[in-house]
């Protein structure tokens, strides 16, 4: 049980650090704050609402992992290294793919809402 408690406090520490210093994380948290009420109006079912909010949470999760990759790379070396550049670029690509997923899920939901189709 202590391991779970420690993991929780580690997670809270990471959340506070990212929320106070990482602009991308801050922007995505604001997106989540906007998505929570907006998703309620866009979706026509609980399932649709969960999908809309889940897509935003997926984006936030990928951003957290990307930040972790960048921090680990920077801790190893701040000098230019092709492998470190690839690791950081891959993390950035993962965030971009997540943004496309969010845009797609929300775009489809909005179109379905406008056209009156079930989500």
Backbone as a ProteinNet text record, in pm:
[ID]
protein_1_A
[PRIMARY]
XXXXXXXXXXXXXXXXXXXXXXXXXXXXXXXXXXXXXXXXXXXXXXXXXXXXXXXXXXXXXXXXXXXXXXXXXXXXXXXXXXXXXXXXXXXXXXXXXXXXXXXXXXXXXXXXXXXXXXX
[TERTIARY]
82.1	0	86.5	197.6	284.6	336.8	363.3	411.7	309.4	182.2	76.1	65.6	79.8	75.4	192.9	312	430.1	413.9	360.2	338.5	240.6	137.6	41.4	109.7	190.6	258.8	361.1	426.8	516.9	439.9	322.6	239	191.9	152.7	110.6	226.7	346.6	464.3	490.6	479.5	499.8	391.8	266.4	157.8	184.2	221.4	249.1	363.9	468.9	585.3	546.1	474.5	434.5	335.3	240.4	139.3	199.8	311.3	370.6	476.1	531.6	645.2	637.2	550.6	545.1	426.9	457.4	352.8	257.8	312	226.2	129.2	178.4	93.4	-14	23.6	-72.6	-181.7	-142.2	-239.6	-334.4	-280.7	-365.3	-457.3	-413.3	-503.2	-618.1	-586.7	-693.5	-789.8	-735.8	-819.9	-913.6	-862.3	-945.5	-1054.4	-1017.6	-1116	-1227.7	-1191.9	-1292.8	-1372.2	-1304.2	-1368.9	-1472.2	-1449.7	-1543.1	-1686.5	-1710.9	-1849.5	-1889.4	-1797.6	-1830.6	-1866.1	-1794.4	-1822.8	-1963.2	-2013.5	-2149.9	-2252.2	-2226.6	-2319.4	-2299.1	-2176.6	-2146.6	-2195.7	-2176.2	-2212.7	-2361.5	-2410.2	-2551.7	-2568.4	-2456.1	-2462.6	-2345	-2358	-2246.7	-2123.8	-2147.9	-2038.1	-1963.5	-2038.1	-1977.2	-1900.3	-1956.7	-1889.3	-1757.4	-1763	-1641.5	-1536.4	-1577.1	-1483.1	-1419.1	-1498.6	-1446	-1344.7	-1381	-1291.9	-1171.7	-1193.6	-1084.3	-980	-1023.6	-929.3	-839.4	-896.7	-816.9	-722.4	-770.6	-684.2	-570.2	-596.7	-491.5	-383.3	-424.9	-329.9	-243.9	-306.9	-233.3	-135.5	-178.8	-90.9	31.4	11.1	123.4	216.5	161.1	243.9	329.4	272.1	347.7	462.8	436	542	649	607.3	702.7	791.5	732.4	810.3	909.3	866.7	956.4	1073.7	1047.1	1153.6	1251.9	1199.3	1286.2	1370.2	1309.3	1383.4	1493.9	1464.8	1565.5	1680.2	1645.7	1748.8	1835.5	1773.2	1848.4	1935.9	1890.1	1970.1	2092.6	2078.7	2190.4	2295.1	2248.2	2342.1	2265.9	2319.5	2259.5	2331.5	2438.7	2509.3	2430.9	2451.1	2379.8	2420.6	2319.2	2340.2	2227.8	2261.1	2160.7	2055.3	2097	2002.2	1908.7	1962.6	1878.6	1780.3	1827.9	1738.8	1624.4	1655.1	1551.7	1451.2	1500.2	1410.7	1315.7	1370.2	1286.5	1189.6	1235.5	1148.9	1036.7	1066.8	963.3	857.8	902.6	807.6	719.1	779	703.4	603.5	644.8	554.5	436.8	463	355.3	252.7	299.6	207.6	126.9	192	122.1	14	46.1	-53	-170.8	-143	-250.1	-337.8	-276.5	-353.3	-445.4	-395.8	-478.3	-594.7	-569.5	-677.3	-783	-739.4	-834.7	-916.4	-849	-918.9	-1017.9	-977.8	-1066.8	-1188.8	-1167	-1277.9	-1375.1	-1320.5	-1406.7	-1472.8	-1399.9	-1458.1	-1574.8	-1556.6	-1665.2	-1784.4	-1757.4	-1866.8	-1943.5	-1873.3	-1940.4	-2023	-1968.2	-2042.9	-2165.8	-2150.4	-2265.4	-2370.7	-2327	-2421.9	-2497.6	-2425.6	-2488.1	-2589.1	-2549.5	-2636.8	-2743	-2734.7	-2833.9	-2813.5	-2693.1	-2663.6	-2621.8	-2646.1	-2601.6	-2450.6	-2392.7	-2248.3	-2216.5
-120	0	126.5	122.3	239.1	277.3	176.4	202.9	283.6	251.4	325.7	468.8	484.4	618.8	701.9	641.9	712.5	749.5	657.1	683.1	798.7	804.1	913.9	1047.6	1054.2	1179.8	1218.5	1119.2	1147.5	1206.8	1152.9	1202.9	1345	1373.1	1508.1	1605.9	1564.3	1649.7	1679.3	1577.8	1598.1	1690.5	1670.9	1756.5	1902.1	1926.6	2063.8	2125.9	2048.3	2098.2	2133.7	2044	2069.8	2185.4	2189.7	2295.5	2432.7	2436.5	2566.2	2611.2	2516.8	2556.7	2518.8	2428.8	2381.7	2444.4	2531.3	2603.6	2510.2	2408.7	2317.2	2245	2201.4	2134.3	2229.6	2353.6	2453.3	2475.3	2484.7	2504	2384.9	2266.3	2147.3	2134.3	2178.7	2181.7	2279.6	2393.7	2490	2429.3	2354.3	2285.2	2187.8	2116.1	2023.8	2098.7	2211.2	2291.5	2338.4	2376.5	2417	2297.5	2184.8	2066.4	2005.1	2014.2	1951.1	2002.3	2133.8	2177.4	2172.8	2207.5	2210.9	2071.8	1970.7	1833.8	1790.6	1843.7	1811.5	1858.6	1973.4	2027.8	1967.2	1927.5	1870.4	1726.7	1649.2	1507.2	1488.6	1376.3	1344.5	1222	1169.6	1053	1056.6	976.7	965.3	905.7	811.5	748.5	851.1	935.4	1040.3	1139.6	1174.7	1267.7	1206.6	1079	1011.4	1007.9	988.7	986.9	1124.1	1229.5	1365.2	1400.5	1373	1405	1310.7	1185.3	1088.6	1128.2	1184.5	1228.7	1339.6	1432.7	1541.4	1486.1	1392.1	1331.7	1253	1189.6	1120.6	1219.3	1334.6	1438.5	1481.5	1502.2	1543	1433.6	1308.9	1198.5	1191.8	1208.1	1204.2	1322.8	1438.7	1555.5	1530	1465.3	1432.1	1338	1237.1	1143.9	1214.9	1303.7	1379.6	1466.5	1530.1	1612.8	1526.8	1407.6	1316	1274.1	1247.1	1212	1327.9	1448.4	1565.2	1587.4	1571.1	1590.8	1486.1	1362.5	1257	1283.2	1325.1	1356.5	1473.5	1576.4	1693	1658.4	1566.4	1524.9	1446.2	1373.9	1295.2	1384.9	1478.2	1568.1	1681.1	1799.6	1914.2	1943.8	1870.3	1886.2	1816.7	1863.9	1804.2	1658.6	1575.4	1433.3	1386.9	1316.7	1273.4	1184.7	1094.5	1004	1078	1175.9	1256.2	1339.9	1395	1471.7	1383.8	1260.1	1168.3	1137.5	1113.5	1085	1201.9	1323.1	1441.5	1462.9	1442	1457.9	1354.8	1232.9	1129.8	1165.3	1219.7	1265.1	1376	1467.1	1575.7	1522.1	1423.8	1362.1	1294.6	1228.9	1164.6	1268.1	1384.7	1491.5	1538	1555.6	1598.3	1497.4	1369.5	1266.5	1275.5	1300.9	1316.1	1436.6	1544.9	1664.3	1631.7	1556.8	1516.7	1429.4	1339.4	1255.2	1340.9	1435.2	1524.1	1603.5	1660.8	1740.6	1653.5	1532.4	1442.8	1402.1	1362.1	1319.4	1435.1	1551.8	1667.5	1714.2	1713.1	1754.2	1665.8	1535.8	1443.1	1464.2	1481.7	1502	1630.1	1735.2	1862.4	1848.6	1785.1	1764.3	1678.6	1571.5	1486.8	1564.2	1650.3	1730.3	1827.5	1893.1	1988.6	1918.4	1800.5	1727.1	1644.8	1639.4	1565	1415.6	1371.3	1227.8	1182.2	1054.9	1005.6	988.5	1011	994.4	861.1
0	0	0	69.6	77.3	-60.4	-143.9	-279.2	-358.7	-344.2	-413.3	-361.9	-233	-173.6	-223.9	-224.7	-275.1	-422.6	-501.1	-644.2	-663.1	-579.1	-587.1	-561.1	-456.2	-423.4	-530.3	-590.7	-702.4	-820	-846	-955.5	-929.2	-806.2	-769.6	-786	-745.4	-760.7	-908.5	-993.9	-1137.6	-1194.3	-1153.1	-1201	-1164.6	-1041.1	-996.7	-1075.5	-1097.2	-1170.5	-1313.7	-1380.4	-1518.7	-1527.4	-1435.5	-1438.3	-1411.2	-1340.5	-1308.8	-1409.3	-1487	-1570.4	-1718	-1755.9	-1895.3	-1969.3	-2064.8	-2137.9	-2212.3	-2279.1	-2354.7	-2260.8	-2145.4	-2047.4	-1995.4	-1969.4	-1923.4	-2028.2	-2155.3	-2262.7	-2272.2	-2257.5	-2266.9	-2146.5	-2030.6	-1915.1	-1938.5	-1999.2	-2032.5	-2134.4	-2229.3	-2326.5	-2255.7	-2155.8	-2079.2	-2003.1	-1942.1	-1867.7	-1961.7	-2083.6	-2182	-2234.1	-2250.9	-2308.1	-2214.6	-2083.7	-1990.1	-2006.9	-2005.5	-2028.1	-2175.8	-2265.5	-2407.7	-2459.6	-2412.9	-2454.2	-2417.2	-2308.3	-2264.5	-2367.8	-2429.4	-2528.5	-2666.8	-2695.9	-2827.4	-2836.6	-2733.4	-2739.5	-2714	-2761.9	-2740.2	-2650.3	-2600	-2511.6	-2415.3	-2310.5	-2215.2	-2282.9	-2371.8	-2444.6	-2529.4	-2597.4	-2678.2	-2593.5	-2479.3	-2388.1	-2339.8	-2302.1	-2256.4	-2366.6	-2490	-2602.1	-2621.5	-2614.4	-2631.3	-2521.8	-2397.7	-2286.1	-2286.7	-2320.2	-2327.8	-2431.4	-2542.8	-2645.9	-2592.1	-2517.6	-2459.2	-2352.4	-2271.9	-2170.4	-2235.3	-2348.2	-2422.6	-2465.2	-2515.8	-2554.9	-2435.9	-2322	-2202.7	-2160.3	-2166.6	-2129.4	-2220.4	-2349.8	-2443.1	-2419	-2386.9	-2355.4	-2231.5	-2131.2	-2009.6	-2044.3	-2124.2	-2164.3	-2247.2	-2337.2	-2417.4	-2328.3	-2229.9	-2137.7	-2059.7	-2020.7	-1951.9	-2039.2	-2166.4	-2260.3	-2273.3	-2289.5	-2303.2	-2178	-2061.1	-1936.2	-1921.8	-1956	-1947	-2044.5	-2165.2	-2264.4	-2218.1	-2164.5	-2117.4	-1997	-1914	-1798.8	-1843.9	-1952.9	-2005.1	-2069.1	-2156.4	-2223.1	-2289.3	-2278.9	-2347.1	-2478	-2503.7	-2630.1	-2740.8	-2864.9	-2976.3	-2994	-3009.1	-3032.9	-3123.7	-3230.4	-3328.6	-3263.9	-3176.5	-3111.7	-3016.9	-2943.4	-2854.3	-2935.6	-3046.3	-3133.1	-3183.2	-3222.9	-3270.4	-3159.8	-3038.3	-2926	-2901.5	-2901.9	-2880.6	-2996.4	-3118.7	-3235.2	-3235.2	-3192.2	-3184.1	-3078.9	-2966.4	-2865.2	-2918.4	-2993.2	-3053.8	-3156.4	-3234.2	-3331	-3261.2	-3148.8	-3073.6	-3027.5	-2983.6	-2944.3	-3065.2	-3179.1	-3300.9	-3339.8	-3334.2	-3365.9	-3268.9	-3142.5	-3043.3	-3073.6	-3118.4	-3155.2	-3273	-3369.8	-3485.3	-3439.2	-3345.1	-3291.5	-3223.4	-3139.8	-3071	-3172.7	-3271.2	-3372.2	-3450.1	-3482.2	-3555.4	-3475.2	-3350.9	-3264.7	-3242.1	-3208.1	-3184.2	-3313.4	-3423.9	-3552.4	-3592.6	-3581.2	-3614.3	-3521.9	-3392.8	-3296.9	-3326.8	-3363	-3393.9	-3520.5	-3621.9	-3746.9	-3720.9	-3644.2	-3611.7	-3532.7	-3443.6	-3364.9	-3454.6	-3544.8	-3636.9	-3728	-3778.1	-3870.5	-3798.5	-3665.9	-3588.3	-3588.3	-3617.1	-3618	-3479.3	-3446	-3313.5	-3310.8	-3194.7	-3180.3	-3116.2
[MASK]
+++++++++++++++++++++++++++++++++++++++++++++++++++++++++++++++++++++++++++++++++++++++++++++++++++++++++++++++++++++++

